Short mmCIF file of C-alpha atoms in Angstrom, two decimals:
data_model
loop_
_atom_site.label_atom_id
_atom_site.label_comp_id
_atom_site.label_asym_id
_atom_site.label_seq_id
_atom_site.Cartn_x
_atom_site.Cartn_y
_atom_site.Cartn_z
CA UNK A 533 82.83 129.30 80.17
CA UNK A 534 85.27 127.77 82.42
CA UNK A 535 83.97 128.30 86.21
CA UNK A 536 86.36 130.11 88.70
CA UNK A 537 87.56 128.75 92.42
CA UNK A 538 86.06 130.39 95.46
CA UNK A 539 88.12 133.01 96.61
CA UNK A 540 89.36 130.23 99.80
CA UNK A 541 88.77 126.62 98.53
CA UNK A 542 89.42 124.00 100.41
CA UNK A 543 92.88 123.72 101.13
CA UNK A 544 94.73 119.97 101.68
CA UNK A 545 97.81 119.12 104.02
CA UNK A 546 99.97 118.06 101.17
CA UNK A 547 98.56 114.51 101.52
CA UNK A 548 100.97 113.97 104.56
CA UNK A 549 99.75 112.96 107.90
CA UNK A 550 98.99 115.75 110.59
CA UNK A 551 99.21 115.79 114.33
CA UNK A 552 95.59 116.78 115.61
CA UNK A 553 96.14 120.20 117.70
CA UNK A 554 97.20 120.32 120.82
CA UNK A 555 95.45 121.83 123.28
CA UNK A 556 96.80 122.12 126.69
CA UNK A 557 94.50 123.08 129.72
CA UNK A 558 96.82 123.53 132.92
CA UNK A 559 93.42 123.25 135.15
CA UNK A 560 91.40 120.49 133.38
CA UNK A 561 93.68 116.86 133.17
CA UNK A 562 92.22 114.10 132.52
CA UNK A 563 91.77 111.97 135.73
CA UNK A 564 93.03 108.27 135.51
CA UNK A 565 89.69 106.68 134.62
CA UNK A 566 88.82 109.09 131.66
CA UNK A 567 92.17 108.23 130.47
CA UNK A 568 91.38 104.96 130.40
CA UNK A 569 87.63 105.36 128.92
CA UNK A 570 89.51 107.41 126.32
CA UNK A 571 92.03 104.33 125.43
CA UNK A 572 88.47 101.62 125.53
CA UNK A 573 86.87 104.00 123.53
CA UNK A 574 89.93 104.59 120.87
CA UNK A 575 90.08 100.74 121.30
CA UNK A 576 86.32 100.43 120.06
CA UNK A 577 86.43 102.55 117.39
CA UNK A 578 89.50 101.05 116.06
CA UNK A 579 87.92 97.70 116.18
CA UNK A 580 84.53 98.83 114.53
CA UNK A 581 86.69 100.25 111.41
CA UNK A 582 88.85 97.08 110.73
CA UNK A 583 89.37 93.78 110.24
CA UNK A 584 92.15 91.26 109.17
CA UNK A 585 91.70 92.08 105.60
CA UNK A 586 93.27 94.95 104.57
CA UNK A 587 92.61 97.45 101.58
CA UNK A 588 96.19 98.26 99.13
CA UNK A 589 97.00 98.94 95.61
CA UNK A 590 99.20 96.24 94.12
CA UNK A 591 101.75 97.13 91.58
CA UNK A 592 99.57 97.12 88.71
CA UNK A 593 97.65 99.73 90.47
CA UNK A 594 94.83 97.06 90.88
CA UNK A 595 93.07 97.00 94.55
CA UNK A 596 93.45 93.88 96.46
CA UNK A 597 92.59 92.31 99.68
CA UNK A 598 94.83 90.20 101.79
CA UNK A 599 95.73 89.48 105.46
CA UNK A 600 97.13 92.16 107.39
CA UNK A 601 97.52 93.94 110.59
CA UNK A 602 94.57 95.45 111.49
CA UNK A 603 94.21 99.41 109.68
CA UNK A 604 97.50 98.47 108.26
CA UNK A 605 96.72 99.28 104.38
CA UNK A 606 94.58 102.04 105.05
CA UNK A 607 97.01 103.63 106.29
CA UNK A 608 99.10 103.25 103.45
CA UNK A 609 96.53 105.41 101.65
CA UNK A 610 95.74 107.91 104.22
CA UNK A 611 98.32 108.14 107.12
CA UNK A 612 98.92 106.25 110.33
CA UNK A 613 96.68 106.53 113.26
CA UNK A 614 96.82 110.33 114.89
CA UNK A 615 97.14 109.93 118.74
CA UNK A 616 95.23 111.94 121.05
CA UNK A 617 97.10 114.49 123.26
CA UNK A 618 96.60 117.40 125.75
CA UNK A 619 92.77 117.36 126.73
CA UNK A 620 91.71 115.72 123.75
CA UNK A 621 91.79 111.98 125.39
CA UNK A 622 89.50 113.53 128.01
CA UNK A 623 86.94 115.18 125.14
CA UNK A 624 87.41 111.43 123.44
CA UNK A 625 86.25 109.75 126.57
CA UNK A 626 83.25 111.84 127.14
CA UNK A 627 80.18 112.35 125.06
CA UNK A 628 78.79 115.62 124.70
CA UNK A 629 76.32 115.46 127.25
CA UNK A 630 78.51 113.94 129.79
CA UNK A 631 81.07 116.71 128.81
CA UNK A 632 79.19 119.55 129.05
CA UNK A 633 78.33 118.10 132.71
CA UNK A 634 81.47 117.73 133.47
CA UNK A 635 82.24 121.44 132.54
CA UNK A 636 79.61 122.42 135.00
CA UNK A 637 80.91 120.68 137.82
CA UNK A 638 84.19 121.80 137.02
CA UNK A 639 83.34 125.50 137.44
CA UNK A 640 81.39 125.30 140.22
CA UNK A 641 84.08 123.23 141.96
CA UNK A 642 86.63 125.88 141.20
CA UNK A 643 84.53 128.79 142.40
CA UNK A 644 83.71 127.26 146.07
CA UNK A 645 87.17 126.01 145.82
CA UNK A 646 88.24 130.08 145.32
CA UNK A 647 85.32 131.06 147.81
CA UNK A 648 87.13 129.03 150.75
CA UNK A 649 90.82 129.86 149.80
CA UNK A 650 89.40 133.95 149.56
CA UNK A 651 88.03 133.62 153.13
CA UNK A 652 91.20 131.59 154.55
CA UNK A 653 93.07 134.23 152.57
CA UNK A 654 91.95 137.57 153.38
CA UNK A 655 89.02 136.87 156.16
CA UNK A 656 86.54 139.13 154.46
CA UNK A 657 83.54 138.30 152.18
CA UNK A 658 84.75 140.72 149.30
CA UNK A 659 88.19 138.39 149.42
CA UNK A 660 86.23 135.68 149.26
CA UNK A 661 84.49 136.67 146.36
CA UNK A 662 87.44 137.94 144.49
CA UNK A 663 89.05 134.35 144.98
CA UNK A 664 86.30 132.72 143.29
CA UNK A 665 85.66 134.73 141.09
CA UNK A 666 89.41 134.47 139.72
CA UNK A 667 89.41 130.59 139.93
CA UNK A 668 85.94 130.19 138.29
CA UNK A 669 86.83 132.85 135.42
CA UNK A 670 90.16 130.28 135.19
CA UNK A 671 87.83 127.27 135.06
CA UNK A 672 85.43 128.52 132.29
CA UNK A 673 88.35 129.36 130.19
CA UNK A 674 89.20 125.75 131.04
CA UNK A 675 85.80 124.61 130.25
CA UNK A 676 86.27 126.87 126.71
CA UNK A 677 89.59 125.17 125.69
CA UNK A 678 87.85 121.67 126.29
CA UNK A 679 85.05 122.41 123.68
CA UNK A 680 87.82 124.36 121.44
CA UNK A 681 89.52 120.83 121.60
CA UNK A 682 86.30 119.23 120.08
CA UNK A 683 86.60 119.42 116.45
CA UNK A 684 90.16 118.39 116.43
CA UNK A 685 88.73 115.32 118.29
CA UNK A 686 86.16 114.32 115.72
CA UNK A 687 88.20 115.35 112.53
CA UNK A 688 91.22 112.57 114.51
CA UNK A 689 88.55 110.46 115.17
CA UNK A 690 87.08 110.18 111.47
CA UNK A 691 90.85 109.64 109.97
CA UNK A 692 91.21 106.75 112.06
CA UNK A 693 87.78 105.00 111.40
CA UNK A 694 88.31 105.79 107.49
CA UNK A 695 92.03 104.73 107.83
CA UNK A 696 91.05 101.67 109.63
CA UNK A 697 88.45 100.54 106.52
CA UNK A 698 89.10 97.71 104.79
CA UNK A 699 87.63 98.80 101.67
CA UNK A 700 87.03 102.90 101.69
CA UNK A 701 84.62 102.63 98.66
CA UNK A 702 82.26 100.64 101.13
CA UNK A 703 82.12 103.71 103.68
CA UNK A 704 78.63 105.05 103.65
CA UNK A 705 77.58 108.48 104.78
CA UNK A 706 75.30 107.50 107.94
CA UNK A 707 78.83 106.23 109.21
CA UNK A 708 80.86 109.92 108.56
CA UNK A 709 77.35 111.33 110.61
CA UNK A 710 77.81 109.16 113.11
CA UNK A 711 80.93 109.88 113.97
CA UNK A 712 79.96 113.86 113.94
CA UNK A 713 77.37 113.15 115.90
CA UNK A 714 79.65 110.86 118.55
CA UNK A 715 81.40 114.30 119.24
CA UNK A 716 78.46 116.44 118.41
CA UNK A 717 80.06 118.26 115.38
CA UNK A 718 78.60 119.44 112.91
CA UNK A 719 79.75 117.85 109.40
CA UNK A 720 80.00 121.47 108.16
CA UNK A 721 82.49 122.46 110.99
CA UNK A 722 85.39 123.95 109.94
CA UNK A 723 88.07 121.38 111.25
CA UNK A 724 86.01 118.66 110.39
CA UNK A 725 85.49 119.30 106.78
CA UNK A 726 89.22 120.19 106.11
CA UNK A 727 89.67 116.64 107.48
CA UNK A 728 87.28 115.64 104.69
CA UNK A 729 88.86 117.29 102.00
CA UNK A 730 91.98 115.62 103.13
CA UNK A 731 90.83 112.19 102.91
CA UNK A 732 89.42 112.92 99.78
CA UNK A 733 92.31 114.14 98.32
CA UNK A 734 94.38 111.45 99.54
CA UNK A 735 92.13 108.63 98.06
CA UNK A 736 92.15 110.55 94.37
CA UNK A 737 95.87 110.73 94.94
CA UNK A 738 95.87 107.00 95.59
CA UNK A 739 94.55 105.68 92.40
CA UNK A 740 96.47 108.78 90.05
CA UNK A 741 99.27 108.22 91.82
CA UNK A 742 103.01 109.29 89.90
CA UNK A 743 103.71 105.98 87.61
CA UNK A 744 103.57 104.20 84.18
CA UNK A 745 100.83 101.82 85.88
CA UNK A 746 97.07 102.23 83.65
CA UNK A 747 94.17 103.00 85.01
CA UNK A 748 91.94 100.43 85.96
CA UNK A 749 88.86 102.15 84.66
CA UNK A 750 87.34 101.48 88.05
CA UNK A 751 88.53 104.72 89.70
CA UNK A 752 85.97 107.02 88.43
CA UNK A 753 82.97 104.52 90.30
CA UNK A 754 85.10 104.30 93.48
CA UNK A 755 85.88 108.24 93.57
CA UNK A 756 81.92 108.64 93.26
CA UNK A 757 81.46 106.40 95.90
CA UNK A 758 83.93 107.82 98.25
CA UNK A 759 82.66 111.24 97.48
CA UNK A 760 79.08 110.29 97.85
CA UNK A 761 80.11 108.74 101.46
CA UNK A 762 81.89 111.86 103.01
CA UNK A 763 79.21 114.04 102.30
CA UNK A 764 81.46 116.62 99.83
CA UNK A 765 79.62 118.03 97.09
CA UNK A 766 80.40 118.59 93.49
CA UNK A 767 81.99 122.46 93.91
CA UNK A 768 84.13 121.09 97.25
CA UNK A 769 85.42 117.73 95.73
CA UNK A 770 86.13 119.73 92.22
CA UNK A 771 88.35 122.31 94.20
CA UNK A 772 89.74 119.15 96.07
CA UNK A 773 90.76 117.76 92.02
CA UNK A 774 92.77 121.06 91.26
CA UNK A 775 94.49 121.40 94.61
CA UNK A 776 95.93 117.58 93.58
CA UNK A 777 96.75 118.90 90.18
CA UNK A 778 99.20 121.80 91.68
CA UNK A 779 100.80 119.40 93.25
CA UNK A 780 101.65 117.37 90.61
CA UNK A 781 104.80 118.92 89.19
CA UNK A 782 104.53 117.90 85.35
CA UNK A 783 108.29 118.93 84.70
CA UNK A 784 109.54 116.21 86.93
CA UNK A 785 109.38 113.66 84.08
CA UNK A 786 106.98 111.29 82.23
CA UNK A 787 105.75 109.65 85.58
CA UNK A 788 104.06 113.32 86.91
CA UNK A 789 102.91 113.55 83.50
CA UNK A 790 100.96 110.44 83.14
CA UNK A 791 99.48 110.82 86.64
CA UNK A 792 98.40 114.81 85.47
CA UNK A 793 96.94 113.17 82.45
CA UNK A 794 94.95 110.28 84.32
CA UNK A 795 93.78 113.18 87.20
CA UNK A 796 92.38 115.03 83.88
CA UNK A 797 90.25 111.97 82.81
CA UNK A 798 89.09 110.79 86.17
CA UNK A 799 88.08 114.24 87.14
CA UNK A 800 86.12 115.29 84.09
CA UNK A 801 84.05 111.87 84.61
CA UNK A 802 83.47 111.94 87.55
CA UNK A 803 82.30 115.25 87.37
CA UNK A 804 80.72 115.03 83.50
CA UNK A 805 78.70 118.07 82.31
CA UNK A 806 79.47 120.28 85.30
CA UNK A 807 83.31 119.97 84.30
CA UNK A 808 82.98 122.51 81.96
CA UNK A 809 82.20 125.27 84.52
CA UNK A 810 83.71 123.35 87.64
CA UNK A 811 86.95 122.28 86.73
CA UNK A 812 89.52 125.37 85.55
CA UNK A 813 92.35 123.32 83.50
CA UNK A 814 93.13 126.20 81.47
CA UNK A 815 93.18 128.88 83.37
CA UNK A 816 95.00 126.68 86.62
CA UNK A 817 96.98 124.71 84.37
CA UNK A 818 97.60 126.39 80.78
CA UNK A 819 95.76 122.91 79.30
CA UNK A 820 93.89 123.68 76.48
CA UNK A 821 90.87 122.17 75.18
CA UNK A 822 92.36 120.31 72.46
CA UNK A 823 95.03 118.88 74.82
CA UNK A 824 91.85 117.93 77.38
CA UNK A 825 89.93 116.35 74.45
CA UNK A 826 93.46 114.41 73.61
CA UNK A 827 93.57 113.12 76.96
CA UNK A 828 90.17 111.77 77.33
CA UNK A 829 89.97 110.16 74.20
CA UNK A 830 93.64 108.43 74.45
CA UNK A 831 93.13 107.34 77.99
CA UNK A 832 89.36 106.02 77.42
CA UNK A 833 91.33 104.12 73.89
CA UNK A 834 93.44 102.47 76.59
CA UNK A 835 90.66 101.16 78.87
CA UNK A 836 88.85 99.76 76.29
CA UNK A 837 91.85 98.05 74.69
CA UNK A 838 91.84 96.32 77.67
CA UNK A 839 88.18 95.45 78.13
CA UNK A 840 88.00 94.23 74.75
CA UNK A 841 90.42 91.68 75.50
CA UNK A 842 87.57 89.91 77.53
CA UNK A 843 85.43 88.97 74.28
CA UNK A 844 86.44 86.09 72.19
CA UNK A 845 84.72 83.88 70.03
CA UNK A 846 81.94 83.39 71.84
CA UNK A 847 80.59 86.64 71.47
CA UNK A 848 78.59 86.67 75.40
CA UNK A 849 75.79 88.68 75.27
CA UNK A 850 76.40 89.97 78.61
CA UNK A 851 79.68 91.02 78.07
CA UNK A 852 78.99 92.96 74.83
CA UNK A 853 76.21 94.65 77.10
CA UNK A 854 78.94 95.39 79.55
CA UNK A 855 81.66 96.79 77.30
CA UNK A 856 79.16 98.70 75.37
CA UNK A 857 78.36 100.61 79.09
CA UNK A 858 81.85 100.92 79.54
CA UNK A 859 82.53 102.61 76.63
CA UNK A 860 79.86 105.27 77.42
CA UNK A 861 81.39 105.88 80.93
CA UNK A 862 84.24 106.48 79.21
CA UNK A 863 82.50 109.00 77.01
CA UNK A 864 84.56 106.61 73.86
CA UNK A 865 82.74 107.53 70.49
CA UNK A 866 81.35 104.69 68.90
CA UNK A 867 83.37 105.38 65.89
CA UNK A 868 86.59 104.43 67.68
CA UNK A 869 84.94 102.35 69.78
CA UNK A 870 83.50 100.26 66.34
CA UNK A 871 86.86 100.41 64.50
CA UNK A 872 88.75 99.06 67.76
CA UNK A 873 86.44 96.33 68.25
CA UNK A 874 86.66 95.45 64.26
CA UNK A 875 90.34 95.88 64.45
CA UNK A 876 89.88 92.99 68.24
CA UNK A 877 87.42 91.11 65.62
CA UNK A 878 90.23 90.73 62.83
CA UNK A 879 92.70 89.38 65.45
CA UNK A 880 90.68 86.76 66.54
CA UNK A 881 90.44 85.32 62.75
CA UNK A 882 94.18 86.02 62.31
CA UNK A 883 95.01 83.57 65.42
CA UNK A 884 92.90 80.65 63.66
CA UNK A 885 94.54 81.92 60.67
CA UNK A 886 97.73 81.13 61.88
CA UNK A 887 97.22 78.12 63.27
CA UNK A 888 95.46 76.41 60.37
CA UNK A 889 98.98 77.81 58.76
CA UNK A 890 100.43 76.59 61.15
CA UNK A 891 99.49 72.65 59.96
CA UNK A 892 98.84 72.63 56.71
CA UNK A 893 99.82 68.92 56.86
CA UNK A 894 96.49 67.96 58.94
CA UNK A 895 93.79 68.81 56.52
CA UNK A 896 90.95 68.47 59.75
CA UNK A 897 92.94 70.67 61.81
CA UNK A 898 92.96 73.26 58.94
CA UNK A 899 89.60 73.00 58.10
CA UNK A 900 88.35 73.28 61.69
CA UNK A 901 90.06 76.46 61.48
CA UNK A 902 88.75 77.97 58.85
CA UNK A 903 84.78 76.61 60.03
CA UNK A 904 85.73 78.29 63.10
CA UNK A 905 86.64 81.52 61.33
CA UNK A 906 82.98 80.59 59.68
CA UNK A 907 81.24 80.59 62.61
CA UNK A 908 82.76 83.86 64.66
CA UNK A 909 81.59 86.20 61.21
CA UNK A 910 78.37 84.22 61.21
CA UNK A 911 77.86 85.40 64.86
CA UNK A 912 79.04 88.86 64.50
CA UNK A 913 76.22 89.16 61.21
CA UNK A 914 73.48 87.54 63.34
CA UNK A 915 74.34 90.41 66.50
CA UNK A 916 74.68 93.07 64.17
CA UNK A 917 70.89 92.40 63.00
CA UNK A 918 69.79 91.17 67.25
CA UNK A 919 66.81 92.96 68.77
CA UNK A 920 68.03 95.88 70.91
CA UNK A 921 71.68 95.54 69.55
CA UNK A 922 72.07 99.09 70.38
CA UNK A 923 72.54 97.88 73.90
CA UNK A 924 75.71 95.80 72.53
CA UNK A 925 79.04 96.88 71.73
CA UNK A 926 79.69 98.71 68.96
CA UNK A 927 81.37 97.02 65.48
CA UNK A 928 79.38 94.06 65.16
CA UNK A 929 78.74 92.75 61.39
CA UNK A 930 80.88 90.73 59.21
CA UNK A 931 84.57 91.26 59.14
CA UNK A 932 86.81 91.59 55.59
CA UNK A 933 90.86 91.22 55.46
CA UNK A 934 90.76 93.17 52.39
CA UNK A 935 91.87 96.49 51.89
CA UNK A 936 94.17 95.60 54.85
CA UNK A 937 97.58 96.99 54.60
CA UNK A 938 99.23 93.62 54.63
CA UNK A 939 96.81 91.81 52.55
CA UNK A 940 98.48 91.53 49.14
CA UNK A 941 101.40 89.85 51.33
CA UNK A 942 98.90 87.28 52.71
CA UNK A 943 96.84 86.96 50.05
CA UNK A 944 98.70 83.50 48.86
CA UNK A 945 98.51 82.15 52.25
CA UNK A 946 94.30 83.20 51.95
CA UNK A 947 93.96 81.72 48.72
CA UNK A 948 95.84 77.88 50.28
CA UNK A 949 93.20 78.29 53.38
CA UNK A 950 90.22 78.62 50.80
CA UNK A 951 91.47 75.72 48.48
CA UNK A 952 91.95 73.30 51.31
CA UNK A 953 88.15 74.26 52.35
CA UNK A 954 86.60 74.18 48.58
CA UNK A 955 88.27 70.67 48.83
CA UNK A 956 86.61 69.82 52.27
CA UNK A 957 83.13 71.08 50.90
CA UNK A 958 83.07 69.24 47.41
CA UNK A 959 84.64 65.65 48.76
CA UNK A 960 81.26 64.25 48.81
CA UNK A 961 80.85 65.70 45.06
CA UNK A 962 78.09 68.04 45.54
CA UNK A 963 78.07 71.86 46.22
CA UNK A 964 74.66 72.80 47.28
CA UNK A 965 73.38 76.31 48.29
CA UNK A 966 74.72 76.06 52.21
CA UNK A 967 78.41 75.07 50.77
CA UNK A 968 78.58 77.73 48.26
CA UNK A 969 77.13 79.91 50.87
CA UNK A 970 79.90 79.62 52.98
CA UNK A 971 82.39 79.64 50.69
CA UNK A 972 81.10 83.07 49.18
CA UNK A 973 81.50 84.16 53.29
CA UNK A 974 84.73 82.87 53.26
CA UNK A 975 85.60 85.08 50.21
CA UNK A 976 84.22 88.34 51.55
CA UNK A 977 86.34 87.40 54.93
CA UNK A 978 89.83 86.55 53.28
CA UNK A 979 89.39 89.80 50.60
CA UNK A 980 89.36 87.19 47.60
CA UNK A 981 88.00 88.38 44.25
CA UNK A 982 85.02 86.81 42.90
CA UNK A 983 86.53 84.83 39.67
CA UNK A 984 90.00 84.46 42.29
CA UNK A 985 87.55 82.20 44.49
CA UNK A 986 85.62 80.63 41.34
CA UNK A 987 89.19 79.70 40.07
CA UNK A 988 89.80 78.29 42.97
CA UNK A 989 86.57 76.41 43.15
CA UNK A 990 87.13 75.01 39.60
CA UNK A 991 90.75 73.58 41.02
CA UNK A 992 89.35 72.23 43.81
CA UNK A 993 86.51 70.05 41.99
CA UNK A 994 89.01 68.73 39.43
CA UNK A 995 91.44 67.92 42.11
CA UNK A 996 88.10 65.79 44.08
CA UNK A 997 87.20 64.22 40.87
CA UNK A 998 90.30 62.98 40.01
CA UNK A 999 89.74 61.25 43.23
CA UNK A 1000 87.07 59.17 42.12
#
């Protein structure tokens, strides 16, 4: 069963940049030297969270890292630096020991300050007393503002250390404490965690964004990672997914469409088996779970398209290990995931195919071609059969071009590549058991019946005889 919201999730700011609250406080200004110990200590924080390199999306949605003003690309992410106004430069300057000092002093100060002006006033003790009474009641109101002001403080002061990252998936959580504990917040404070949510949602929003740019099949690690750092857990973060989705109008054209359907397959891996109680598509979103099980099996089809890319001829161990991990983040089955890599396999033998087509006139060229072809299917039998190949990708064994649609086409150009090898093998005048080996392989690869090939053999040892 498909889980339900709270009744008042987390709500975001429409992934637009907010001015912290103002909070004015007619009888607390800051004095000239907290203003400027708020400015060093804006100054130090600001320096802590950057450097030259900066953190952006390029256009093919890839991260990269380049020089830049300081907190510049973070900023493209999550919003410019929020200034401090009102008392809040004071409550930045101060730490909360320091400021609750400071509180004290202040009322005190204001009630002899009332005591005197009561006596100079009205002469009499009870005047007196009324005086200070008024000015210290007006000073602890003061005093409340200030600590009102507090949370509004931290939650600025977080978006400008996380804006100010070069790399957000490199925040860790002791650093999000820290700062709660510079203003001594808790991180479950109200204001503080809605500045969470905010951040969050604006990184997600970052690497869905609207576009006909592909995932990069890295944003499910980094949302983790982000996730992990602010502290959010899975119910918060999933309510965080669906607030994005409502804002994603899908009737605004393909663009919103694509980034609804890549917010779909981030969201259910990075939340996995809880999705099915944590994340509402159809009851938010009218998506059905047909249309869900569409989406994550199209979008994890393009990802691995593009990972498979990386394995050629070689056949590296480690990368078959990697894809093969890939393709189980992406929750692929290994059904597609085997034909797609068979279908990668077949493309690879169709390039040398080409090529030894390609010149026919230079019989070595040709026939290194076709050993080549030779050698790939020899190393895709030998994985297929490895120790612990069910930590490699799946698809490995020997590949056929028959039964392929466009096979009976080819099959002339197949038999010429098998002739000019038969030829190759026999020009010493022997076919031994490795020769005929590989040109029974050779057979199976290009489709080729069995008396087709031992026709062709027959040719090929008249044709070397004649030779002699």
């Amino acid at each position: 069963m498909l889980g339900a919201l709270p009744e008042s999730p987390p709500r975001l700011s429409s992934f637009s940049s907010s001015s912290p609250m103002e909070l004015s406080l007619a009888s607390a200004k800051p004095s000239p030297r907290a203003a400027a110990a708020a400015a060093a200590a804006a100054a130090s924080t600001s320096s802590l969270a950057c450097s030259s390199a900066g953190w952006a999306r390029g256009r093919s949605g890839r991260r990269r890292v380049g020089v830049a003003v300081c907190a510049a690309a973070g900023e493209e992410v999550f919003g410019g630096r929020r200034e401090l106004a009102g008392v809040q430069p004071l409550v930045e300057a101060l730490p909360p020991a320091a400021r609750a000092a400071v509180e004290l002093a202040v009322v005190a100060a204001a009630a002899a300050a009332g005591y005197a002006a009561g006596l100079r006033a009205g002469g009499t003790r009870t005047t007196a007393v009324a005086g200070a009474a008024a000015l210290g009641a007006a000073s602890v109101a003061g005093a409340a503002a200030v600590n009102s002001a507090v949370p509004g403080v931290a939650a600025a002061g977080l978006h400008n250390y996380v804006a100010g990252c070069d790399d957000p998936t490199k925040l860790e959580s002791s650093e999000v404490e820290a700062i709660a504990s510079k203003y001594g917040v808790s991180t479950e404070d109200a204001t503080f965690k809605a500045e969470l949510y905010d951040l969050y949602g604006r990184f997600v929003f970052s690497l869905i964004q609207p576009g006909y740019e592909d995932l990069e099949g890295t944003e499910v690690e980094d949302i983790i990672k982000f996730k992990s750092a602010l502290g959010l857990n899975d119910l918060d973060a999933a309510n965080v997914h669906m607030e994005i989705g409502k804002r994603i109008d899908r009737d605004a054209g393909i663009g919103q469409q694509q980034a609804f359907q890549k917010l779909i397959f981030v969201t259910n891996l990075v939340f996995r088996d809880a999705s099915e109680f944590l994340l509402p598509w159809k009851r938010l979103f009218g998506v059905h779970e047909s249309q869900i099980d569409n989406v994550m099996r199209e979008s994890a089809k393009s990802l691995y398209a593009s990972l498979l890319k990386s394995i050629g001829r070689g056949l590296d161990i480690g990368t078959l290990i990697e894809v093969r991990r890939a393709q189980l983040a992406y929750k692929l089955s290994d059904e597609i995931a085997a034909e797609m890599f068979r279908e990668h396999a077949k493309k690879l033998l169709e390039e040398n195919i080409s090529s030894a087509l390609d010149n026919l006139n230079n019989r070595t060229q040709v026939v290194d071609e076709v050993k080549s072809i030779l050698a790939f299917n020899s190393l895709l039998t030998i994985l297929s059969k490895f120790p612990g190949e069910e930590r490699f990708i799946r698809g490995l064994g020997p590949i056929t071009l028959g039964g392929d649609s466009d096979h009976d086409k080819r099959v002339e150009d197949l038999k010429m590549l098998y002739s000019a090898y038969a030829v190759e093998a026999l020009s010493d005048g022997r076919l031994d058991d490795d020769k005929l080996a590989a040109l029974d392989q050779l057979r199976n690869i290009f489709g080729l019946g069995k008396y087709e090939a031992e026709a062709i053999i027959s040719d090929a040892k008249a044709r070397v005889f004649q030779t002699y």
